[in-house]
PDB file of C-alpha atoms and ligand atoms in Angstrom:
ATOM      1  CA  UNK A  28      26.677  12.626   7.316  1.00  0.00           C
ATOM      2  CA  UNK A  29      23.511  10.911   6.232  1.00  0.00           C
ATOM      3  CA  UNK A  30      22.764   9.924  10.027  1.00  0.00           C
ATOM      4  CA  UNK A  31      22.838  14.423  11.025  1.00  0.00           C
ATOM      5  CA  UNK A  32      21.246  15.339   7.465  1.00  0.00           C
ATOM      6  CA  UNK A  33      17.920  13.046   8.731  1.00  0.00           C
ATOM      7  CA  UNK A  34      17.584  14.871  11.849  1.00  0.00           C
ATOM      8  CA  UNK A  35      18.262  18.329  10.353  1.00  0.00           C
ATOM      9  CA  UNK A  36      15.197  17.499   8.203  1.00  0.00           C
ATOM     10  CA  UNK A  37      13.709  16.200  11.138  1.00  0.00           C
ATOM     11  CA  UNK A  38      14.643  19.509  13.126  1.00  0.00           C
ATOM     12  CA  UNK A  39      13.209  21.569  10.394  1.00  0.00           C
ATOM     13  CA  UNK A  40      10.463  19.860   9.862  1.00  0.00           C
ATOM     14  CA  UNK A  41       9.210  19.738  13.615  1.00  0.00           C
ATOM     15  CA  UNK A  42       9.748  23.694  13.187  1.00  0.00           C
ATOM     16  CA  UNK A  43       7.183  24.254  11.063  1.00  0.00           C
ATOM     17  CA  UNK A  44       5.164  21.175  12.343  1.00  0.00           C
ATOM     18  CA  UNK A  45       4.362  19.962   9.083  1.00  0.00           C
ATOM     19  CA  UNK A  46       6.333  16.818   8.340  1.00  0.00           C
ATOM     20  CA  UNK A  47       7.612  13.844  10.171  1.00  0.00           C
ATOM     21  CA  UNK A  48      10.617  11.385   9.436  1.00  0.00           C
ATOM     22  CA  UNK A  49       9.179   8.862  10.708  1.00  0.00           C
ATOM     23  CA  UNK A  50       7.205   7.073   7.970  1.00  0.00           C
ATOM     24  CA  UNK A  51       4.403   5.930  10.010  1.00  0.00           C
ATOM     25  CA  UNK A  52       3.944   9.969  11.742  1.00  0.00           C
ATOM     26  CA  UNK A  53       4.274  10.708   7.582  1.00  0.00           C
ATOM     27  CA  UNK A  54       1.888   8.808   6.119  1.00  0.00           C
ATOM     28  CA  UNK A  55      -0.408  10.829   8.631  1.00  0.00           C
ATOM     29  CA  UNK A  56      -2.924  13.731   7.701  1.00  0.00           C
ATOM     30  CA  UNK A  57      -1.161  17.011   8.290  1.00  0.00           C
ATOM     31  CA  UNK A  58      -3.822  18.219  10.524  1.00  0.00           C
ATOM     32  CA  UNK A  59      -4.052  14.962  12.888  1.00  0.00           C
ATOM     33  CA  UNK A  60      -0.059  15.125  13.069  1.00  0.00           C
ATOM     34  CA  UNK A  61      -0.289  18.273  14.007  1.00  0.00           C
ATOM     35  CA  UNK A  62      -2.607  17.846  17.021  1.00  0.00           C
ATOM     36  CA  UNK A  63      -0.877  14.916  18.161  1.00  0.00           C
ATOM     37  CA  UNK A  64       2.733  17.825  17.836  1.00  0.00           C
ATOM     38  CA  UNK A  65       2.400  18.327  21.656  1.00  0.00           C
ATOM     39  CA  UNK A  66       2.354  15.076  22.862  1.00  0.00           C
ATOM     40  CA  UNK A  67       5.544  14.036  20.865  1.00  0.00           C
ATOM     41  CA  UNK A  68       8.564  14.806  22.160  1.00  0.00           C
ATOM     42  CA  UNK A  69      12.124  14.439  20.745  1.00  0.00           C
ATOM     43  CA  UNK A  70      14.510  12.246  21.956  1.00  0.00           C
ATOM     44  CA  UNK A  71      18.076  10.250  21.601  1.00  0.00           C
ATOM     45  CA  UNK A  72      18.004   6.799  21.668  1.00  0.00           C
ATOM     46  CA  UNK A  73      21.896   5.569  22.584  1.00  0.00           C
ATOM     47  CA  UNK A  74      22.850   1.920  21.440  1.00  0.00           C
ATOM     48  CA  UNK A  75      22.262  -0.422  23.910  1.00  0.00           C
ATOM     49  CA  UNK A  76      19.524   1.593  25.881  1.00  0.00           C
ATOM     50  CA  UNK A  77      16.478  -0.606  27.361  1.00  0.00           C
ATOM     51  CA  UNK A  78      13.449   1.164  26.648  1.00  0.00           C
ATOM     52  CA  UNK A  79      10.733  -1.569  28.190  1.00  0.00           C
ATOM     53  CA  UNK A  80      11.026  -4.737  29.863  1.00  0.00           C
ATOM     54  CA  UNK A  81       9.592  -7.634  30.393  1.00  0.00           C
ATOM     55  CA  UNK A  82       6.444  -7.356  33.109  1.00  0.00           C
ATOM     56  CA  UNK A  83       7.263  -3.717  33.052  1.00  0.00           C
ATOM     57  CA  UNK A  84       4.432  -1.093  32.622  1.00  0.00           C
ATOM     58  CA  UNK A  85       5.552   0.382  28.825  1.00  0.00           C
ATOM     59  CA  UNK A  86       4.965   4.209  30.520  1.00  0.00           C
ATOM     60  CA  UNK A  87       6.028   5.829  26.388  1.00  0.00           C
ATOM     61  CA  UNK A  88       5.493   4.374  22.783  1.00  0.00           C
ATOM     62  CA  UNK A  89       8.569   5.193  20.342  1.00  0.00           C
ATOM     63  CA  UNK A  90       8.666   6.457  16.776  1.00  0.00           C
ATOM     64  CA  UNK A  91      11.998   6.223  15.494  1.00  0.00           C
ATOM     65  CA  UNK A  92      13.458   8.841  13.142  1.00  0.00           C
ATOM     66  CA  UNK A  93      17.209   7.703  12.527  1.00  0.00           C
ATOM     67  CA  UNK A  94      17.323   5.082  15.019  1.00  0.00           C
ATOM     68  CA  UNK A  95      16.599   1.371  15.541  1.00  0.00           C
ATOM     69  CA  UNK A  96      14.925  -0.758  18.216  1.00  0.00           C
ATOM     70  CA  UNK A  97      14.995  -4.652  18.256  1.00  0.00           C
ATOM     71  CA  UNK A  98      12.701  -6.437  20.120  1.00  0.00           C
ATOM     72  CA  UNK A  99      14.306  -9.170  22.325  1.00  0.00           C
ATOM     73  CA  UNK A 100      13.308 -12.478  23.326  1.00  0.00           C
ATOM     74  CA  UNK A 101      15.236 -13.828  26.260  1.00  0.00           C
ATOM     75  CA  UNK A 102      15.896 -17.524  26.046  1.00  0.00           C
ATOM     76  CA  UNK A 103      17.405 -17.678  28.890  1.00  0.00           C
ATOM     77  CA  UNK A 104      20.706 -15.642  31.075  1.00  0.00           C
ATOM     78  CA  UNK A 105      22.824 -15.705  28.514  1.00  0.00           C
ATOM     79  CA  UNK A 106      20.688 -16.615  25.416  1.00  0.00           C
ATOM     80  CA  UNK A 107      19.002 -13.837  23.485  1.00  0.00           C
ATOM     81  CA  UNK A 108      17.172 -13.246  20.002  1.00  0.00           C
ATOM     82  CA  UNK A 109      16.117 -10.670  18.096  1.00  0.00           C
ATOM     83  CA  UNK A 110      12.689 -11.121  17.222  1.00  0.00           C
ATOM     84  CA  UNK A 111      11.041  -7.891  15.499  1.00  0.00           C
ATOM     85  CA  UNK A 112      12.820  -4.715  14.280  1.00  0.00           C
ATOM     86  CA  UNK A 113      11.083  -1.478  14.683  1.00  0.00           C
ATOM     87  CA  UNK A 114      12.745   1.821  12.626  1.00  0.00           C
ATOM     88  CA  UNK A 115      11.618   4.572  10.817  1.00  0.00           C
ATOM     89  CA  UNK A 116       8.434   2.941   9.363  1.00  0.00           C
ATOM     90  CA  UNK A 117       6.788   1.845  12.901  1.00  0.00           C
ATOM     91  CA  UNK A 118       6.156   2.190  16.322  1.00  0.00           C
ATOM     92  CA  UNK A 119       7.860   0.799  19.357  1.00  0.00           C
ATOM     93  CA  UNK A 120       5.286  -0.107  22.718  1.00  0.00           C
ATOM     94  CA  UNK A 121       2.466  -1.585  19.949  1.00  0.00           C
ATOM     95  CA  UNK A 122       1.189  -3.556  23.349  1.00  0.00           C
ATOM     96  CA  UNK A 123      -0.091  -0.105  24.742  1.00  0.00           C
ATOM     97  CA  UNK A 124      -2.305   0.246  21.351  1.00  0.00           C
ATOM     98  CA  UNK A 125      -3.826  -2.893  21.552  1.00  0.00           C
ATOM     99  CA  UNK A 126      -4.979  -2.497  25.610  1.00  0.00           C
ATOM    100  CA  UNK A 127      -1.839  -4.546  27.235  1.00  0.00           C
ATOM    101  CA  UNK A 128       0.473  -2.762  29.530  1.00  0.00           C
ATOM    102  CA  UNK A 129       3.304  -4.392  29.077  1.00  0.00           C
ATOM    103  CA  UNK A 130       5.103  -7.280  26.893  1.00  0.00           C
ATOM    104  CA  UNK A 131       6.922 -10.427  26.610  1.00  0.00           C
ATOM    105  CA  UNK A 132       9.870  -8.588  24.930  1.00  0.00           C
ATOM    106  CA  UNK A 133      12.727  -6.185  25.909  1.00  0.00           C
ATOM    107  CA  UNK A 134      12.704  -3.333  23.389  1.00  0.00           C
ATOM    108  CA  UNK A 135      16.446  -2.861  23.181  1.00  0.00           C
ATOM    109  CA  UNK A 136      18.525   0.539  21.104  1.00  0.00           C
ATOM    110  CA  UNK A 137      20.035  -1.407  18.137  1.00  0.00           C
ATOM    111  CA  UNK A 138      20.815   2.342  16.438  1.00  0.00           C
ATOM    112  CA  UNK A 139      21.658   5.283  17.988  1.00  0.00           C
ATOM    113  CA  UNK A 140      19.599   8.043  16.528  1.00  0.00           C
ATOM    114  CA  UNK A 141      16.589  10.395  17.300  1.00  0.00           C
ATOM    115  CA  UNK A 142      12.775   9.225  17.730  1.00  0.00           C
ATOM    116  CA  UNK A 143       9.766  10.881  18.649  1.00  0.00           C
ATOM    117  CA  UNK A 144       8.507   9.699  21.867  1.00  0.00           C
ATOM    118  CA  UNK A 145       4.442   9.632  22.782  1.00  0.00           C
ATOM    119  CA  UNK A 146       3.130   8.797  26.357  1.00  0.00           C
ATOM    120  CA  UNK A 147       0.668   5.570  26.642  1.00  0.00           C
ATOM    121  CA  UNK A 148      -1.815   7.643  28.070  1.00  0.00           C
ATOM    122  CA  UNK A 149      -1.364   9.931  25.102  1.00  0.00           C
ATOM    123  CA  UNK A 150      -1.581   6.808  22.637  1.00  0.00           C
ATOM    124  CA  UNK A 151      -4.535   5.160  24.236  1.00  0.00           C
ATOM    125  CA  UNK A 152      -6.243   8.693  24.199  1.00  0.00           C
ATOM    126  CA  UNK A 153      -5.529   9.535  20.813  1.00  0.00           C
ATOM    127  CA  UNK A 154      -5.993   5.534  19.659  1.00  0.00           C
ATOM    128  CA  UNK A 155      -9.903   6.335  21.099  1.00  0.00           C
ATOM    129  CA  UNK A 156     -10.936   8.786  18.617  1.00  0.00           C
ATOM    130  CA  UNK A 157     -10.840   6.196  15.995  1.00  0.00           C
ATOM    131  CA  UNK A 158      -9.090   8.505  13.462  1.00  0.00           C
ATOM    132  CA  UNK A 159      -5.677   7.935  10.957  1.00  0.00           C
ATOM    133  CA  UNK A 160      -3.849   6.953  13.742  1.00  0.00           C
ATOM    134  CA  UNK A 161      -5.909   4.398  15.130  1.00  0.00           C
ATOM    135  CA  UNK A 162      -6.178   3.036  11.343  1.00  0.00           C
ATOM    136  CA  UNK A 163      -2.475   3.403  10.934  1.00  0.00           C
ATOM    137  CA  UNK A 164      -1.277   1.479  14.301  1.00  0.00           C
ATOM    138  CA  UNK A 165      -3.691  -1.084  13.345  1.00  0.00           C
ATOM    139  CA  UNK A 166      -2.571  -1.859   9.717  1.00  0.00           C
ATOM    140  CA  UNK A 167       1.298  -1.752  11.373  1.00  0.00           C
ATOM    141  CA  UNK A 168       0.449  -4.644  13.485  1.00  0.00           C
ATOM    142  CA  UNK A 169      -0.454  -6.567  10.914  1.00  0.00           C
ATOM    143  CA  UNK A 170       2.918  -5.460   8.966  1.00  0.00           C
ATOM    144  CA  UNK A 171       4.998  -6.311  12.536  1.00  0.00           C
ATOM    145  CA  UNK A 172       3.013  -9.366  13.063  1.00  0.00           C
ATOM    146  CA  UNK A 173       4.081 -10.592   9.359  1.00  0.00           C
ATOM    147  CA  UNK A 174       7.768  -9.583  10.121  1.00  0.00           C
ATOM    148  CA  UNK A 175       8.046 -11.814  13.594  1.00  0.00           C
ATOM    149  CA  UNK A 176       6.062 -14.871  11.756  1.00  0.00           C
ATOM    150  CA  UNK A 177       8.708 -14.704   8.799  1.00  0.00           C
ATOM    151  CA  UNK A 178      11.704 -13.878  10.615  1.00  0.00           C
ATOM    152  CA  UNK A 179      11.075 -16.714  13.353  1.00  0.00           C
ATOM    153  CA  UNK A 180      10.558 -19.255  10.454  1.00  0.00           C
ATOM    154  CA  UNK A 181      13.806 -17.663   8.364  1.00  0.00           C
ATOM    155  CA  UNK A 182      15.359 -18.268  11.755  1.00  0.00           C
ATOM    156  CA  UNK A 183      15.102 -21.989  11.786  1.00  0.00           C
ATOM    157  CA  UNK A 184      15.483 -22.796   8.234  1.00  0.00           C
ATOM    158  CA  UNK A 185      17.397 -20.546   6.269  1.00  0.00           C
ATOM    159  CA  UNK A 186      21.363 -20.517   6.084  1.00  0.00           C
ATOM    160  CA  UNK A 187      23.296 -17.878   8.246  1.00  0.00           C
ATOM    161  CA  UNK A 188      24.635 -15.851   4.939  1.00  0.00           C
ATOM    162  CA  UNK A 189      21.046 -15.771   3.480  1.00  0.00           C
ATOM    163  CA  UNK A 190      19.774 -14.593   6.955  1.00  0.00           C
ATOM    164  CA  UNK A 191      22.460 -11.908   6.887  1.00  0.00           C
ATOM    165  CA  UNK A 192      21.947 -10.621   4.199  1.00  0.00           C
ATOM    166  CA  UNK A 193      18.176  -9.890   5.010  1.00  0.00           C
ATOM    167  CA  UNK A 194      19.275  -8.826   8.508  1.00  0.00           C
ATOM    168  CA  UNK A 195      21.547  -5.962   7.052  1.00  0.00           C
ATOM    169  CA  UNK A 196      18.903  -4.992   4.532  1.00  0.00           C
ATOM    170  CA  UNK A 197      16.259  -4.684   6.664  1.00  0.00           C
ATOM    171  CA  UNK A 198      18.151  -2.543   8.841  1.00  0.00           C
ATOM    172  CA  UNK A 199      19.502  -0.516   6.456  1.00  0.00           C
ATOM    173  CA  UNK A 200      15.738   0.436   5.283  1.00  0.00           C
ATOM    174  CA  UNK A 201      14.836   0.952   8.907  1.00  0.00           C
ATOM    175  CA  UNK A 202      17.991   3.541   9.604  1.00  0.00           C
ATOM    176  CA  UNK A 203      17.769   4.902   5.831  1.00  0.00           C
ATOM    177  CA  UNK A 204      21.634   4.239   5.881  1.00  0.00           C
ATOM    178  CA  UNK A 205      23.874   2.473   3.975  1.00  0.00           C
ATOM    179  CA  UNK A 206      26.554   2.415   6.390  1.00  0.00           C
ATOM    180  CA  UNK A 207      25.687   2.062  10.530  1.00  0.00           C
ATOM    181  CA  UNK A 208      28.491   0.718  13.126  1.00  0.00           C
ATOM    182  CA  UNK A 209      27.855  -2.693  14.177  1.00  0.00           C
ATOM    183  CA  UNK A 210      29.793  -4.764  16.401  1.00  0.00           C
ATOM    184  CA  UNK A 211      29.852  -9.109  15.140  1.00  0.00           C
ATOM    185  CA  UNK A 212      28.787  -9.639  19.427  1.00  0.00           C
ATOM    186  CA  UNK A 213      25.995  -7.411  18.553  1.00  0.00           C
ATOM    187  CA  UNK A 214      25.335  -9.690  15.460  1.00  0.00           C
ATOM    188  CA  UNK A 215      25.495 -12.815  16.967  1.00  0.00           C
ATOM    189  CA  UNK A 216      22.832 -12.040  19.367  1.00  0.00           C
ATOM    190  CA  UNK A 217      20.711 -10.896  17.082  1.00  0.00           C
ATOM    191  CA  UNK A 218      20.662 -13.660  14.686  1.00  0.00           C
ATOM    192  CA  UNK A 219      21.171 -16.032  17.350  1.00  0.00           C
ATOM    193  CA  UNK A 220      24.443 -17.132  15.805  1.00  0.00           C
ATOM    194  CA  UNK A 221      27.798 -18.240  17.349  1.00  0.00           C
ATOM    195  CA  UNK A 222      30.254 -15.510  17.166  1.00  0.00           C
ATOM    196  CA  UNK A 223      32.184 -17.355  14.054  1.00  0.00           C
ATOM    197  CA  UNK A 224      29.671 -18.313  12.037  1.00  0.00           C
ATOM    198  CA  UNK A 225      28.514 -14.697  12.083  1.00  0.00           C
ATOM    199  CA  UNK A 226      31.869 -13.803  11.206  1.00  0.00           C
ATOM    200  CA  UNK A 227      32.404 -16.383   8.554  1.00  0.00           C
ATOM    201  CA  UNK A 228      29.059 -15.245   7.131  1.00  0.00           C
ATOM    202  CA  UNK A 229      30.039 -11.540   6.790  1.00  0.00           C
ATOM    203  CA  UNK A 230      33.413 -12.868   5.133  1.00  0.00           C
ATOM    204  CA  UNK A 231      31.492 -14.477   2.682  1.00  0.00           C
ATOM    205  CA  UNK A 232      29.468 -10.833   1.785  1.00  0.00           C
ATOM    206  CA  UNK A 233      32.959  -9.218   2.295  1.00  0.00           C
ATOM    207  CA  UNK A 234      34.216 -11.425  -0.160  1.00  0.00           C
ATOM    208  CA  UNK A 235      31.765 -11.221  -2.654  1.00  0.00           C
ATOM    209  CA  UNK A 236      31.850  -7.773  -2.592  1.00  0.00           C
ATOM    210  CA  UNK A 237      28.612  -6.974  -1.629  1.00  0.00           C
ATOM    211  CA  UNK A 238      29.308  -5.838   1.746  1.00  0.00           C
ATOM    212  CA  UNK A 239      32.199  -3.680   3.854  1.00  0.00           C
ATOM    213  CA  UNK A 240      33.228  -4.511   7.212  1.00  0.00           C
ATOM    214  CA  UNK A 241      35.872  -2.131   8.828  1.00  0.00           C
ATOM    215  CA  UNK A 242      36.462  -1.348  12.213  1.00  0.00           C
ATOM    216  CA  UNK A 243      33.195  -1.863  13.248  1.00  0.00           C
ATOM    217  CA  UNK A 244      31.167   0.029  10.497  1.00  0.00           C
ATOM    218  CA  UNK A 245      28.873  -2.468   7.770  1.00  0.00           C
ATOM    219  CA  UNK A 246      28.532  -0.522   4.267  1.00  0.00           C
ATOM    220  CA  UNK A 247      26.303  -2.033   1.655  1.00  0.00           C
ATOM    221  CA  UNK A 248      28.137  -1.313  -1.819  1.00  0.00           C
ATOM    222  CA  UNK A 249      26.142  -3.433  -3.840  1.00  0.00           C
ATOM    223  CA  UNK A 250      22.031  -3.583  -2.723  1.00  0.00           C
ATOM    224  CA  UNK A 251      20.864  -5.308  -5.798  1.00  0.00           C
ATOM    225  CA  UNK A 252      23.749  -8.430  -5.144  1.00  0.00           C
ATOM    226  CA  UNK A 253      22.875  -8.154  -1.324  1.00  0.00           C
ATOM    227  CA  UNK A 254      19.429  -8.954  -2.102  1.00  0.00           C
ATOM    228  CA  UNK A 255      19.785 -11.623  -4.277  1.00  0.00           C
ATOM    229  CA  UNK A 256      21.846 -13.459  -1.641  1.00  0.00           C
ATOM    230  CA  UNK A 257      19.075 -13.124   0.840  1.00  0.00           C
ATOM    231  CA  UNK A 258      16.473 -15.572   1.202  1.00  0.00           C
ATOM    232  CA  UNK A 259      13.118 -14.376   0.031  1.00  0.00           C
ATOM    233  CA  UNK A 260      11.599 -13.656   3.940  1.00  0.00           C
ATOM    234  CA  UNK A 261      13.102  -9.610   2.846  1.00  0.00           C
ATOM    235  CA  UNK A 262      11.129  -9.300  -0.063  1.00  0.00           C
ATOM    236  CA  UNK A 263       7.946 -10.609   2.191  1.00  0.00           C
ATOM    237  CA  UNK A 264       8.499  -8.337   5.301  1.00  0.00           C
ATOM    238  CA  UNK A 265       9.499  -5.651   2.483  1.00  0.00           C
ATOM    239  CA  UNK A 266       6.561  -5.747   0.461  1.00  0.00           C
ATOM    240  CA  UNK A 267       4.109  -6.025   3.474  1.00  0.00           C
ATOM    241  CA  UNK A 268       6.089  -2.889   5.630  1.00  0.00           C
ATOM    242  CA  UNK A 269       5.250  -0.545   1.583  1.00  0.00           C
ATOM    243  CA  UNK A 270       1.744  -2.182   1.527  1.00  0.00           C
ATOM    244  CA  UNK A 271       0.918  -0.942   5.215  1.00  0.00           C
ATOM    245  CA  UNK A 272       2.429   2.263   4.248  1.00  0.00           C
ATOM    246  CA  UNK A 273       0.312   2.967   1.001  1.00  0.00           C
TER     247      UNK A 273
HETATM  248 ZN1  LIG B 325      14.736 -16.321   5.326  1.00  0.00          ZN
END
């Protein structure tokens, strides 16, 4: 319900070309997101979609509306991690603003949902003119960059519930959803957890009542309790993602 009631706004606001969902595209001057309308087009993401691999030329950048990109590390054939989490308050294919054509990481669907999708030409073209955008992009790498350094430290010395906890809330404030399907295989490779300590860790939430796990679907019933069992890395990468906003 919440999930079709973003990308009616979205719909209606593309109609009149005067407002984006995505927060980064919002925080823009009406006039420069307006001129960069025709370059963005809108698309669905599906869970589990690769949008740029390793070595591979990144040919389109990726503002999500409702959905949710992770950005993958491979370890090794078998071993993945989630290292950066791009929603509604960024950009996906940052290494085409600052002059590489490709990256280290897999940019992976984590969300199904709509984003608005921009060519790297486009990006580099528009990046040139030195104007909000260009500002914007910049002041979001310092907000992702913050987000990998935290999350990679939270990664190797906080406990599995804590990390959880910040996992769920940070995606929940990417989607703008309380509730979003998620699968504990899906989990695991994202915190880099074995299957049953993820799912010990999300009995612990369960059973504190700060969480709901049912056939697949997480709901957050209690926000305030879920963030006081996460470590303090949210309330970092939170405070940084509003202060690149503002
Ligand atoms: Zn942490």
């Amino acid at each position: 319900m919440n999930t079709r009631k973003l990308q009616d706004g979205f719909l209606n606001g593309s109609a009149n070309g005067a407002t984006a969902v995505n927060r980064l595209l919002g925080t823009l001057p009406v006039n420069e997101y307006k001129r960069l309308l025709p370059n963005l087009k809108t698309v669905n993401l599906v869970l589990g979609e690769e949008l740029y691999e390793p070595g591979e030329a990144i040919k389109y950048v990726y503002f999500p509306n409702d959905s949710i990109i992770s950005l993958i590390s491979e370890l090794s054939k078998t071993a993945w991690l989630e290292v950066g989490m791009v929603g509604n308050e960024g950009m996906a294919g940052l290494p085409v603003f600052m002059g590489v054509s490709s990256s280290s990481t897999h940019a992976l669907v984590q969300g199904s949902g709509t984003a608005m999708r921009m060519s790297s030409a486009a990006v580099r073209k528009e990046a040139n003119r030195l104007g909000s955008l260009h500002r914007l992009l910049h002041r979001y790498s310092h907000s992702l960059l913050t987000q990998v350094a935290q999350s990679s430290a939270c990664n190797r010395y906080h406990l599995v519930n804590a990390r959880l906890a910040r996992w769920l809330l940070m995606t929940s404030d990417r989607l703008g959803l309380e509730e979003f399907p998620l699968t504990q295989e899906f989990l695991s490779n994202m915190l880099g957890v074995r299957r049953e300590g993820v799912s010990k860790a999300a009995g612990a939430l369960q059973a504190a009542k700060l969480i709901r796990y049912s056939r697949g679907v997480i709901t957050l019933i209690n926000r305030p309790g879920l963030e006081a069992k996460s470590c303090h890395c949210y309330a970092i990468i939170r405070a940084e993602t509003d202060a690149y906003l503002n």
